[in-house]
């Protein structure tokens, strides 16, 4: 069965600094999709970034980028120039390509606090 | 527009009440999902509807009854709930399911915070 592990339950970073959230996963599939979702205190789950496993190039979205290491099954999220609005719970999620119904497997989450 | 709406935002109900949660999207998505989320925990999948048909039921108790009247609307009917059912209930949708071999991003609604007394 696929699993997703986020080993950092809580992290904090100073405003304007860079922080990296780690995520590892386990699968026997070769084609799959990985996501980072952000859930601020308002509790709305928001997509941050998405990576297709067949793409070697790491995805980027403005201040957010990933380091995707397929062989190591690692998918870390880097947040540059951290802002107070980045304070949230971050979930790493996995979806295999052949999964019927698009079932997402979530990690346990990392609670990020950005301090002024 | 990637908007999924959910009503009500908050709901308080007794264990003998019957209530319903509503989720709506007008993005042409054909797969819709219900999740249950406890505080500081990841969402837990409850049900998946694909092209208005129930495709996944994650062994959810029968006191939760989903309904998909059309491709834009998803309901969750609640009856005889327990206090441990208090949680945030999230709805999500995707353009298509992975049955086509091409999974799509799930877009989430803001959730309904349910309290069972």
Short mmCIF file of N, CA and C in Angstrom, two decimals, chain B residues 2-82:
data_model
loop_
_atom_site.label_atom_id
_atom_site.label_comp_id
_atom_site.label_asym_id
_atom_site.label_seq_id
_atom_site.Cartn_x
_atom_site.Cartn_y
_atom_site.Cartn_z
N UNK B 2 -11.93 28.27 -9.91
CA UNK B 2 -11.76 26.97 -9.28
C UNK B 2 -12.45 27.00 -7.93
N UNK B 3 -13.79 27.18 -7.95
CA UNK B 3 -14.48 27.35 -6.69
C UNK B 3 -15.44 26.20 -6.41
N UNK B 4 -15.28 25.67 -5.20
CA UNK B 4 -16.20 24.69 -4.67
C UNK B 4 -16.85 25.35 -3.45
N UNK B 5 -18.17 25.37 -3.41
CA UNK B 5 -18.87 26.00 -2.30
C UNK B 5 -19.52 24.94 -1.42
N UNK B 6 -19.58 25.23 -0.12
CA UNK B 6 -20.19 24.31 0.83
C UNK B 6 -21.10 25.10 1.77
N UNK B 7 -22.26 24.51 2.05
CA UNK B 7 -23.18 25.10 3.02
C UNK B 7 -23.74 24.00 3.91
N UNK B 8 -24.00 24.32 5.19
CA UNK B 8 -23.66 25.57 5.87
C UNK B 8 -22.18 25.60 6.25
N UNK B 9 -21.70 26.73 6.74
CA UNK B 9 -20.32 26.82 7.22
C UNK B 9 -20.19 26.13 8.56
N UNK B 10 -21.19 26.28 9.40
CA UNK B 10 -21.20 25.67 10.72
C UNK B 10 -22.53 24.97 10.93
N UNK B 11 -22.51 23.86 11.65
CA UNK B 11 -23.73 23.13 11.95
C UNK B 11 -23.59 22.49 13.32
N UNK B 12 -24.60 22.73 14.16
CA UNK B 12 -24.66 22.09 15.46
C UNK B 12 -25.93 21.24 15.46
N UNK B 13 -25.79 19.98 15.80
CA UNK B 13 -26.96 19.10 15.80
C UNK B 13 -26.92 18.12 16.96
N UNK B 14 -28.11 17.70 17.36
CA UNK B 14 -28.21 16.69 18.39
C UNK B 14 -28.13 15.31 17.78
N UNK B 15 -27.97 14.33 18.62
CA UNK B 15 -27.78 12.97 18.14
C UNK B 15 -29.03 12.38 17.48
N UNK B 16 -30.19 12.99 17.71
CA UNK B 16 -31.40 12.47 17.09
C UNK B 16 -31.82 13.25 15.85
N UNK B 17 -31.09 14.31 15.54
CA UNK B 17 -31.47 15.16 14.41
C UNK B 17 -31.13 14.53 13.06
N UNK B 18 -31.79 15.05 12.03
CA UNK B 18 -31.43 14.76 10.64
C UNK B 18 -31.07 16.08 9.98
N UNK B 19 -29.90 16.10 9.38
CA UNK B 19 -29.45 17.31 8.69
C UNK B 19 -28.73 16.90 7.41
N UNK B 20 -28.46 17.90 6.56
CA UNK B 20 -27.74 17.64 5.32
C UNK B 20 -26.68 18.70 5.08
N UNK B 21 -25.56 18.26 4.52
CA UNK B 21 -24.52 19.15 4.06
C UNK B 21 -24.60 19.21 2.54
N UNK B 22 -24.29 20.40 2.02
CA UNK B 22 -24.40 20.59 0.58
C UNK B 22 -23.07 21.08 0.00
N UNK B 23 -22.74 20.58 -1.17
CA UNK B 23 -21.53 20.97 -1.89
C UNK B 23 -21.89 21.23 -3.34
N UNK B 24 -21.34 22.29 -3.90
CA UNK B 24 -21.68 22.65 -5.27
C UNK B 24 -20.44 23.15 -6.01
N UNK B 25 -20.34 22.76 -7.28
CA UNK B 25 -19.27 23.29 -8.15
C UNK B 25 -19.84 23.47 -9.56
N UNK B 26 -19.38 24.51 -10.22
CA UNK B 26 -19.84 24.80 -11.58
C UNK B 26 -18.66 24.88 -12.52
N UNK B 27 -17.70 23.98 -12.32
CA UNK B 27 -16.49 23.95 -13.14
C UNK B 27 -16.53 22.84 -14.18
N UNK B 28 -17.66 22.11 -14.24
CA UNK B 28 -17.75 20.99 -15.17
C UNK B 28 -17.01 19.76 -14.70
N UNK B 29 -16.67 19.74 -13.40
CA UNK B 29 -15.97 18.57 -12.86
C UNK B 29 -16.92 17.39 -12.77
N UNK B 30 -16.38 16.18 -13.00
CA UNK B 30 -17.24 15.00 -13.02
C UNK B 30 -16.95 14.03 -11.89
N UNK B 31 -16.02 14.39 -11.01
CA UNK B 31 -15.77 13.57 -9.82
C UNK B 31 -15.86 14.48 -8.60
N UNK B 32 -16.57 13.99 -7.56
CA UNK B 32 -16.74 14.77 -6.34
C UNK B 32 -16.52 13.87 -5.14
N UNK B 33 -16.00 14.48 -4.08
CA UNK B 33 -15.50 13.72 -2.93
C UNK B 33 -16.02 14.32 -1.62
N UNK B 34 -16.24 13.45 -0.63
CA UNK B 34 -16.44 13.89 0.75
C UNK B 34 -15.28 13.39 1.60
N UNK B 35 -14.74 14.31 2.42
CA UNK B 35 -13.71 13.98 3.38
C UNK B 35 -14.16 14.41 4.78
N UNK B 36 -13.64 13.71 5.78
CA UNK B 36 -13.81 14.09 7.17
C UNK B 36 -12.43 14.45 7.71
N UNK B 37 -12.35 15.56 8.43
CA UNK B 37 -11.05 15.97 8.96
C UNK B 37 -11.16 16.40 10.43
N UNK B 38 -10.36 15.76 11.26
CA UNK B 38 -10.21 16.15 12.66
C UNK B 38 -9.09 17.17 12.75
N UNK B 39 -9.10 17.94 13.85
CA UNK B 39 -8.13 19.01 14.02
C UNK B 39 -6.70 18.49 13.95
N UNK B 40 -5.87 19.15 13.16
CA UNK B 40 -4.45 18.87 13.00
C UNK B 40 -4.18 17.46 12.46
N UNK B 41 -5.15 16.91 11.76
CA UNK B 41 -5.00 15.60 11.11
C UNK B 41 -5.27 15.76 9.62
N UNK B 42 -4.77 14.83 8.81
CA UNK B 42 -5.08 14.91 7.37
C UNK B 42 -6.54 14.54 7.11
N UNK B 43 -7.07 14.96 5.98
CA UNK B 43 -8.44 14.56 5.63
C UNK B 43 -8.52 13.05 5.41
N UNK B 44 -9.64 12.49 5.79
CA UNK B 44 -9.91 11.07 5.58
C UNK B 44 -11.02 10.96 4.52
N UNK B 45 -10.73 10.22 3.47
CA UNK B 45 -11.72 10.05 2.41
C UNK B 45 -12.92 9.25 2.91
N UNK B 46 -14.12 9.75 2.56
CA UNK B 46 -15.35 9.03 2.92
C UNK B 46 -15.99 8.42 1.67
N UNK B 47 -16.28 9.26 0.69
CA UNK B 47 -17.00 8.82 -0.52
C UNK B 47 -16.42 9.52 -1.74
N UNK B 48 -16.53 8.79 -2.89
CA UNK B 48 -16.19 9.38 -4.18
C UNK B 48 -17.35 9.12 -5.14
N UNK B 49 -17.78 10.15 -5.83
CA UNK B 49 -18.75 10.02 -6.90
C UNK B 49 -18.05 10.34 -8.21
N UNK B 50 -18.22 9.44 -9.18
CA UNK B 50 -17.64 9.63 -10.50
C UNK B 50 -18.77 9.57 -11.51
N UNK B 51 -18.98 10.63 -12.26
CA UNK B 51 -20.08 10.73 -13.22
C UNK B 51 -21.40 10.38 -12.54
N UNK B 52 -21.61 10.97 -11.39
CA UNK B 52 -22.84 10.88 -10.60
C UNK B 52 -23.10 9.49 -10.01
N UNK B 53 -22.13 8.61 -10.08
CA UNK B 53 -22.29 7.28 -9.49
C UNK B 53 -21.28 7.09 -8.38
N UNK B 54 -21.72 6.45 -7.29
CA UNK B 54 -20.83 6.20 -6.17
C UNK B 54 -19.76 5.20 -6.59
N UNK B 55 -18.50 5.61 -6.55
CA UNK B 55 -17.43 4.72 -6.99
C UNK B 55 -16.57 4.23 -5.82
N UNK B 56 -16.51 5.00 -4.74
CA UNK B 56 -15.74 4.58 -3.56
C UNK B 56 -16.55 4.92 -2.31
N UNK B 57 -16.67 3.93 -1.43
CA UNK B 57 -17.23 4.12 -0.10
C UNK B 57 -16.23 3.52 0.86
N UNK B 58 -15.57 4.37 1.64
CA UNK B 58 -14.50 3.90 2.52
C UNK B 58 -15.04 3.34 3.83
N UNK B 59 -16.00 2.41 3.72
CA UNK B 59 -16.55 1.74 4.90
C UNK B 59 -17.08 2.74 5.93
N UNK B 60 -17.80 3.72 5.43
CA UNK B 60 -18.36 4.76 6.29
C UNK B 60 -19.66 4.25 6.92
N UNK B 61 -19.89 4.55 8.20
CA UNK B 61 -21.14 4.11 8.86
C UNK B 61 -22.37 4.62 8.12
N UNK B 62 -23.44 3.85 8.21
CA UNK B 62 -24.65 4.16 7.44
C UNK B 62 -25.36 5.42 7.93
N UNK B 63 -24.96 5.96 9.06
CA UNK B 63 -25.56 7.21 9.51
C UNK B 63 -25.12 8.38 8.62
N UNK B 64 -24.14 8.14 7.76
CA UNK B 64 -23.76 9.10 6.72
C UNK B 64 -24.27 8.56 5.38
N UNK B 65 -25.06 9.35 4.68
CA UNK B 65 -25.63 8.90 3.42
C UNK B 65 -25.38 9.93 2.33
N UNK B 66 -24.52 9.60 1.35
CA UNK B 66 -24.24 10.57 0.30
C UNK B 66 -25.28 10.52 -0.81
N UNK B 67 -25.36 11.62 -1.54
CA UNK B 67 -26.27 11.70 -2.67
C UNK B 67 -25.69 12.65 -3.70
N UNK B 68 -25.77 12.28 -4.98
CA UNK B 68 -25.28 13.14 -6.05
C UNK B 68 -26.41 13.34 -7.06
N UNK B 69 -27.26 14.35 -6.85
CA UNK B 69 -28.43 14.55 -7.72
C UNK B 69 -28.08 14.91 -9.16
N UNK B 70 -26.96 15.62 -9.35
CA UNK B 70 -26.50 15.95 -10.70
C UNK B 70 -25.01 16.21 -10.65
N UNK B 71 -24.44 16.52 -11.78
CA UNK B 71 -22.97 16.61 -11.86
C UNK B 71 -22.40 17.79 -11.09
N UNK B 72 -23.23 18.75 -10.68
CA UNK B 72 -22.74 19.94 -9.99
C UNK B 72 -22.96 19.89 -8.48
N UNK B 73 -23.75 18.96 -8.01
CA UNK B 73 -24.22 19.00 -6.64
C UNK B 73 -23.93 17.68 -5.91
N UNK B 74 -23.48 17.81 -4.68
CA UNK B 74 -23.21 16.65 -3.84
C UNK B 74 -23.75 16.94 -2.45
N UNK B 75 -24.52 16.01 -1.92
CA UNK B 75 -25.09 16.16 -0.59
C UNK B 75 -24.55 15.07 0.33
N UNK B 76 -24.54 15.37 1.62
CA UNK B 76 -24.23 14.37 2.63
C UNK B 76 -25.31 14.45 3.68
N UNK B 77 -26.15 13.41 3.75
CA UNK B 77 -27.25 13.38 4.69
C UNK B 77 -26.78 12.73 5.99
N UNK B 78 -27.14 13.37 7.09
CA UNK B 78 -26.67 12.96 8.41
C UNK B 78 -27.85 12.57 9.30
N UNK B 79 -27.72 11.45 9.97
CA UNK B 79 -28.81 10.99 10.84
C UNK B 79 -28.24 10.18 11.99
N UNK B 80 -28.70 10.49 13.21
CA UNK B 80 -28.30 9.74 14.40
C UNK B 80 -26.78 9.73 14.57
N UNK B 81 -26.18 10.90 14.45
CA UNK B 81 -24.72 10.98 14.58
C UNK B 81 -24.29 10.87 16.03
N UNK B 82 -23.02 10.59 16.22
CA UNK B 82 -22.40 10.47 17.52
C UNK B 82 -21.49 11.68 17.77
#
